[in-house]
Every structure is written in C-alpha cells, then in structure tokens.
Tab-separated table of C-alpha atoms and ligand atoms in Angstrom:
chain	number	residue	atom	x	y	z
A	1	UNK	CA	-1.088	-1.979	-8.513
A	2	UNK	CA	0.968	-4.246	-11.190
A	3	UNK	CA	4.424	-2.869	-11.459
A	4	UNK	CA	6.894	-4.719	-13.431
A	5	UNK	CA	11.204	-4.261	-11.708
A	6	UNK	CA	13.296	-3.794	-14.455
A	7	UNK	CA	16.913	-4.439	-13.828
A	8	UNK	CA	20.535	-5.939	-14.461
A	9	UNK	CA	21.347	-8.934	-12.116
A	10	UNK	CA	22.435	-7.190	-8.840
A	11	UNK	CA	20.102	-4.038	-9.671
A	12	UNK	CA	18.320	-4.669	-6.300
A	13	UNK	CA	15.102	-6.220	-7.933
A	14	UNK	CA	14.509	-8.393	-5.266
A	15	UNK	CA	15.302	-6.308	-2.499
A	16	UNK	CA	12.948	-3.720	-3.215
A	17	UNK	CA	9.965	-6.015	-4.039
A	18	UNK	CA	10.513	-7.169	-1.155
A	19	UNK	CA	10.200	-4.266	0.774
A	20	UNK	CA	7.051	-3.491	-1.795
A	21	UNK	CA	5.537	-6.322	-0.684
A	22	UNK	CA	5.575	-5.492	3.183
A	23	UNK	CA	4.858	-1.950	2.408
A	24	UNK	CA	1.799	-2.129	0.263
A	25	UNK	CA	0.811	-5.821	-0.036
A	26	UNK	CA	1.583	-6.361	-3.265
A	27	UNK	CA	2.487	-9.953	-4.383
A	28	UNK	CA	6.760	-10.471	-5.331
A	29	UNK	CA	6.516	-13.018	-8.226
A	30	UNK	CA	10.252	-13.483	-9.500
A	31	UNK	CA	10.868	-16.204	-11.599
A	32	UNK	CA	14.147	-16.895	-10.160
A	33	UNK	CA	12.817	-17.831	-7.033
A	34	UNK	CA	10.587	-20.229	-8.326
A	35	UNK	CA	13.053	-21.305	-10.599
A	36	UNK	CA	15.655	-21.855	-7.816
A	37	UNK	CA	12.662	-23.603	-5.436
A	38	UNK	CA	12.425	-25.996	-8.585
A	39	UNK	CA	15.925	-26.767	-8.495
A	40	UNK	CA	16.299	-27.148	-4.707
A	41	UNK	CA	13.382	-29.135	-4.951
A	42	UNK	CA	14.956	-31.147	-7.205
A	43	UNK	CA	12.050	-31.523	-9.893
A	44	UNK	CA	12.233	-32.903	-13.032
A	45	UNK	CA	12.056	-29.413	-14.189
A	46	UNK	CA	14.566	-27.687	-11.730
A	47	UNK	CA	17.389	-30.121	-12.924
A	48	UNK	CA	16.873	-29.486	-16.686
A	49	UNK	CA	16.467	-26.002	-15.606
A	50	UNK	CA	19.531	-25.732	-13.108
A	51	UNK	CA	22.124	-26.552	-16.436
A	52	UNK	CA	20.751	-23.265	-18.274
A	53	UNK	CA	20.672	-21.165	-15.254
A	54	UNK	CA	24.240	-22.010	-14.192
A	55	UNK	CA	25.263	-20.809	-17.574
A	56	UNK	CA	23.279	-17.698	-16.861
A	57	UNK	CA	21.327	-18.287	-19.852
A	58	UNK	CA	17.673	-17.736	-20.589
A	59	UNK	CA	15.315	-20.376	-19.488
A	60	UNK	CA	12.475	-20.689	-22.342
A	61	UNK	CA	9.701	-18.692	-22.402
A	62	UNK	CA	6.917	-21.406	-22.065
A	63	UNK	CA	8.552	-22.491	-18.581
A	64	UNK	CA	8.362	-19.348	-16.804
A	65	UNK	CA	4.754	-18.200	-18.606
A	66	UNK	CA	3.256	-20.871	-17.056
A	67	UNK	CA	4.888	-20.718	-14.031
A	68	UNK	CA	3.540	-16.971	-13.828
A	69	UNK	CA	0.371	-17.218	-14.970
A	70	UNK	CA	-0.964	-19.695	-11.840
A	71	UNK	CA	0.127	-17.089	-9.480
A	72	UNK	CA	-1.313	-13.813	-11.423
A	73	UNK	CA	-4.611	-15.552	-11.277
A	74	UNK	CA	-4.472	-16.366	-7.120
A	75	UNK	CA	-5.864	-13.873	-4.633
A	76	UNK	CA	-2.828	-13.363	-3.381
A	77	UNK	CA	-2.497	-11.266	-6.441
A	78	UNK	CA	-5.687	-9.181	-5.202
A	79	UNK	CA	-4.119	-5.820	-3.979
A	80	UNK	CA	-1.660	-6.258	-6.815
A	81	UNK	CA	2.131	-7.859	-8.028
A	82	UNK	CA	5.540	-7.068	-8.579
A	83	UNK	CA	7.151	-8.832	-11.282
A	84	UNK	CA	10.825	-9.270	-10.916
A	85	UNK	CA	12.549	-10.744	-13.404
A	86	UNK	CA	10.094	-11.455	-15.535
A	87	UNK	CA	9.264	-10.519	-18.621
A	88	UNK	CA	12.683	-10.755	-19.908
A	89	UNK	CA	11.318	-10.906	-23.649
A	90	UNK	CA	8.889	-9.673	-25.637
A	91	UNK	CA	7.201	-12.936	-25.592
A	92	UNK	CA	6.983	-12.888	-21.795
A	93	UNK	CA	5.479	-8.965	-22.004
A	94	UNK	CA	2.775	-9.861	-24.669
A	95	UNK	CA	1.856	-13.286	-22.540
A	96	UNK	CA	1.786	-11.609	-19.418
A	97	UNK	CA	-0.189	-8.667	-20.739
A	98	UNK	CA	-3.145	-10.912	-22.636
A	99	UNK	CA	-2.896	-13.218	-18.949
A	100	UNK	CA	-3.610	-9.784	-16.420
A	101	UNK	CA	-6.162	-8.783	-19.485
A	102	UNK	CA	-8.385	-12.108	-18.573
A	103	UNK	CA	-8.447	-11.075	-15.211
A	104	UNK	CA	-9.400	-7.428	-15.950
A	105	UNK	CA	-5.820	-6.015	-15.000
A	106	UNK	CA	-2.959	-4.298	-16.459
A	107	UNK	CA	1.006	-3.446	-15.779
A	108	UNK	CA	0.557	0.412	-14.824
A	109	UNK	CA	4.344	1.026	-14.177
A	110	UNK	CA	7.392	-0.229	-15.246
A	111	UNK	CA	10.024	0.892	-12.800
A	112	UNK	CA	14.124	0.199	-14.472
A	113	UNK	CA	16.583	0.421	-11.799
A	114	UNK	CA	19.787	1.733	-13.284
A	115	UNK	CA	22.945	0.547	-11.991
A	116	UNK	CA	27.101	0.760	-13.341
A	117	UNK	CA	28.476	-1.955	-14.122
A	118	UNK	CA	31.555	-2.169	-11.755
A	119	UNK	CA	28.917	-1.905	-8.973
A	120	UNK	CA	27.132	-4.641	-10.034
A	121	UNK	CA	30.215	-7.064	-10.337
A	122	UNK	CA	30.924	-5.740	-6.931
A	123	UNK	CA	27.334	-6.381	-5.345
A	124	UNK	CA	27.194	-9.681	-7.365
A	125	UNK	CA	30.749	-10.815	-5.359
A	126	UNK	CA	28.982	-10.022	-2.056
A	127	UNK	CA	26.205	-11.970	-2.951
A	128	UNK	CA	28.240	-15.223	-4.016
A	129	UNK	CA	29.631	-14.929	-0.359
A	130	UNK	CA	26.605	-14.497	1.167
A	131	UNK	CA	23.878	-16.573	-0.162
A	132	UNK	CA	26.120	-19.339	-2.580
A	133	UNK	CA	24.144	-19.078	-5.552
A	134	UNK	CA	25.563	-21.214	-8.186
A	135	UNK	CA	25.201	-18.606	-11.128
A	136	UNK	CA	26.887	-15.939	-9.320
A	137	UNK	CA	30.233	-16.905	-10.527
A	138	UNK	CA	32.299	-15.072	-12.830
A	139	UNK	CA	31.453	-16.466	-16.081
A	140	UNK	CA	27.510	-16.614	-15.506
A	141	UNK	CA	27.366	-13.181	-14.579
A	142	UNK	CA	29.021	-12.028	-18.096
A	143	UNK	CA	26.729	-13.587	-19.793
A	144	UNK	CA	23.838	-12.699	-17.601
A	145	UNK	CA	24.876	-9.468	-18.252
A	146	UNK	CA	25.326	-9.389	-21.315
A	147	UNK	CA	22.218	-11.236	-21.870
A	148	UNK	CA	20.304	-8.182	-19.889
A	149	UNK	CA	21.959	-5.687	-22.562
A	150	UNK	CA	20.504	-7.636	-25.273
A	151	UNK	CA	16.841	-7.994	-24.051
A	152	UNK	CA	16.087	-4.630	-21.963
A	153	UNK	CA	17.023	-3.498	-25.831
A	154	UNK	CA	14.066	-4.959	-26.406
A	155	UNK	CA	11.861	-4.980	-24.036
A	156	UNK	CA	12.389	-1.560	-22.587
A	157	UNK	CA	10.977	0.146	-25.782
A	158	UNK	CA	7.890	-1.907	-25.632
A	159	UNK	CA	6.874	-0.734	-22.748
A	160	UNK	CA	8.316	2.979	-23.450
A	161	UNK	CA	5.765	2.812	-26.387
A	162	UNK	CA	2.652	2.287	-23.492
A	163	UNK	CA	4.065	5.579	-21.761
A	164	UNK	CA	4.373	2.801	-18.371
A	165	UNK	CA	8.668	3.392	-18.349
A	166	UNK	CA	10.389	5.342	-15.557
A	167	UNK	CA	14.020	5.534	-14.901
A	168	UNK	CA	15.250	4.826	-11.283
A	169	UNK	CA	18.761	4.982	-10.197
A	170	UNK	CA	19.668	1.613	-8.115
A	171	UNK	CA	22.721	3.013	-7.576
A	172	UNK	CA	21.906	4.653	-3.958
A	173	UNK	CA	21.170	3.147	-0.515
A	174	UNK	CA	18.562	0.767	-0.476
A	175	UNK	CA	16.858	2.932	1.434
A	176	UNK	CA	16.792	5.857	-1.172
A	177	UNK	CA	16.100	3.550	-3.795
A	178	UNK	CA	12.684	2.931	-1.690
A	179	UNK	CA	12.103	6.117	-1.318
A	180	UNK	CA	12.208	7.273	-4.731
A	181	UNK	CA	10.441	3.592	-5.438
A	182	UNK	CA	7.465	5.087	-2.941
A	183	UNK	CA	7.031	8.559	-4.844
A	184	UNK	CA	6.407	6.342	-8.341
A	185	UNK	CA	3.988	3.465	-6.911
A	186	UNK	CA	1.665	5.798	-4.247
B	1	ADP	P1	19.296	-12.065	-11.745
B	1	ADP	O1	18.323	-10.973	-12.059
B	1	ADP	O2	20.149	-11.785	-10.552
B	1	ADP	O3	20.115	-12.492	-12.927
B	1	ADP	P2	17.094	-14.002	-11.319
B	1	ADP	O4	16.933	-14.601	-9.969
B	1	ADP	O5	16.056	-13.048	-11.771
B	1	ADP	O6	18.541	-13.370	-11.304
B	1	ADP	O7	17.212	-15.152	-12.432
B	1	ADP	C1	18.133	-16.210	-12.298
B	1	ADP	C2	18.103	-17.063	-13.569
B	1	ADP	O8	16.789	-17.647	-13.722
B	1	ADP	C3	18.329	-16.320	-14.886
B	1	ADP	O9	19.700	-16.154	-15.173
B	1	ADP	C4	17.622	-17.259	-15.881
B	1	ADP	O10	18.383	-18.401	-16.141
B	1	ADP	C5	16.401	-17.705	-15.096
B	1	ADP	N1	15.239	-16.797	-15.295
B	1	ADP	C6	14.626	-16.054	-14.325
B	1	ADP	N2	13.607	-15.357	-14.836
B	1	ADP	C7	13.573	-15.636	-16.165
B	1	ADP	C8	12.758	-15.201	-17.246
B	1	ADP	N3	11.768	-14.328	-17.061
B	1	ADP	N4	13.006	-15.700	-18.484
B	1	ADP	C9	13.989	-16.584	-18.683
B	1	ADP	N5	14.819	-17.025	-17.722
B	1	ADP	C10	14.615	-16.572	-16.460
C-alpha cells in the first residue's frame, strides 16, 4: 500500500511510519531524512540545502522529486511506501503521482494527523532537547508552521478531490494514534 502522512512539524509523521514500516513492511521515505543525511554528509547539496532548512523554509521542488523518485522505483518499495513529508506542494503530488503511475502504482490513502498548536510547540521543545536538530528553534518552527498552513491549503484539497483524505487525530498516545493508523491502512 502507498499512503502519503500528512502533518504539521511535530504531528508524529515520523513516528508512526516508523512503526508502519515494522508493522507491515512498507518503505518510510521522508524527505527530511534524506535531506538531513545530505547535510550531515556534508554534500554539495546538503550545505546549500542546510541554509533553507534552518530557516524552516521550503527546499525546491526539483531537489526532493528527484530525491524521491530513485527510491519509489527500488524494491524496497515492493510491499509499498509511506511518504512523510513529502509532497508538500502540488508540484510534488502531480510528480509523485505521474512517477508511481510508471511503475503501475498509486497513493490509495492519504492519512492527516491533526494536532493543536500549543502541543506542537510543546512536542517540538522536547525534540530540540532530545535529538538537537538545528531547525527546531523558535523562529524555524513559526515559519515551518506557518508554512504547513499555507500548503496543506493546498494540497489537502487535491487529494480530497481523489476521495484518498482521512482525518486522524495526532493528538493521542502514540499508541492510539497507531491504532486508529491500523483500522485505515489494513
Ligand atoms: P517537519 O515535518 O518536522 O517540519 P521534516 O523532517 O519533514 O520536518 O522536514 C525538515 C525540512 O526539510 C523542512 O522544513 C524543509 O526545509 C525540508 N523539506 C522536507 N521535505 C520537503 C519537501 N517535500 N519539500 C520541500 N522541503 C522539504
């Protein structure tokens, strides 16, 4: 199964894929990741890269296309993929659909994880202790935020229009969030 997490930063994306991924062997492909293994890598790419993610901006679409399409075409992909993070714009959704449509696939389910605000900020603090990621400060999350408002506004809809959109509320144990998560992918 192709299921695309939907989410603010802090939703729990990554944490559920995760658990996705052990569960039911699909593949976790979030961009961030691979953006932050550029960066700690320190590519040519993950230092242009690391300046626009610090801000919490948008990388461009043509960087993180790419990046996904070499792993939607690998057999690790067989038994399916969870996308987190990606697409973040309509761009992303119409690349990634004509890319799965090569290899005879399709996003069946488009899972949003719905989480406050003032639980985010707080899960986002816990994070910057835990795991030091430099656009978890203040300032980056704002705009990351706000950034999310702007472009689930637009990429929500599109996949609302394919019938493939179901509401999930992130803001429950992670183990109720995989629960409900369960009921939608099985
Ligand atoms: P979060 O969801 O917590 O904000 P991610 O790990 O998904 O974090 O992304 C971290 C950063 O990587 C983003 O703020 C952005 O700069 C970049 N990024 C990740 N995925 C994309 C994407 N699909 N399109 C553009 N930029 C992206």
């Amino acid at each position: 199964m192709n299921i695309i997490l939907f989410g603010p930063p802090g939703a729990g994306k990554g944490t559920q894929a995760k658990i996705l991924e052990k569960e039911y062997g699909f593949k976790q492909l979030s961009t961030g990741d691979m953006l932050r293994a550029e960066v700690s890598g320190q590519t040519e790419l993950g230092k242009k890269m690391k300046v626009i993610m610090d801000q919490g901006n948008l990388v461009p679409d043509e960087i993180v296309i790419e990046m996904i399409r070499t792993y939607v075409e690998s057999d690790d992909c067989e038994k399916g993929a969870i996308f987190d993070g990606f697409p973040r714009t309509v761009a992303q959704a119409d690349a990634l659909s004509s890319m799965l449509k090569e290899c005879g696939k399709a996003i069946e389910c488009v899972i949003e994880l719905q989480v406050e605000d003032d639980a985010l900020v707080g899960r986002i603090e816990k994070r910057a202790e835990e795991e030091g990621r430099d656009d978890d400060t203040v300032d980056a999350f704002k705009v990351r935020l706000g950034l999310y408002r702007d472009y689930s506004a637009d990429v929500l809809p599109y996949y609302k229009a394919k019938g493939l959109h179901s509401l999930l509320d992130g803001d429950q144990s992670v183990e109720d969030v995989s629960k409900a998560l369960r009921l939608l992918v099985s």
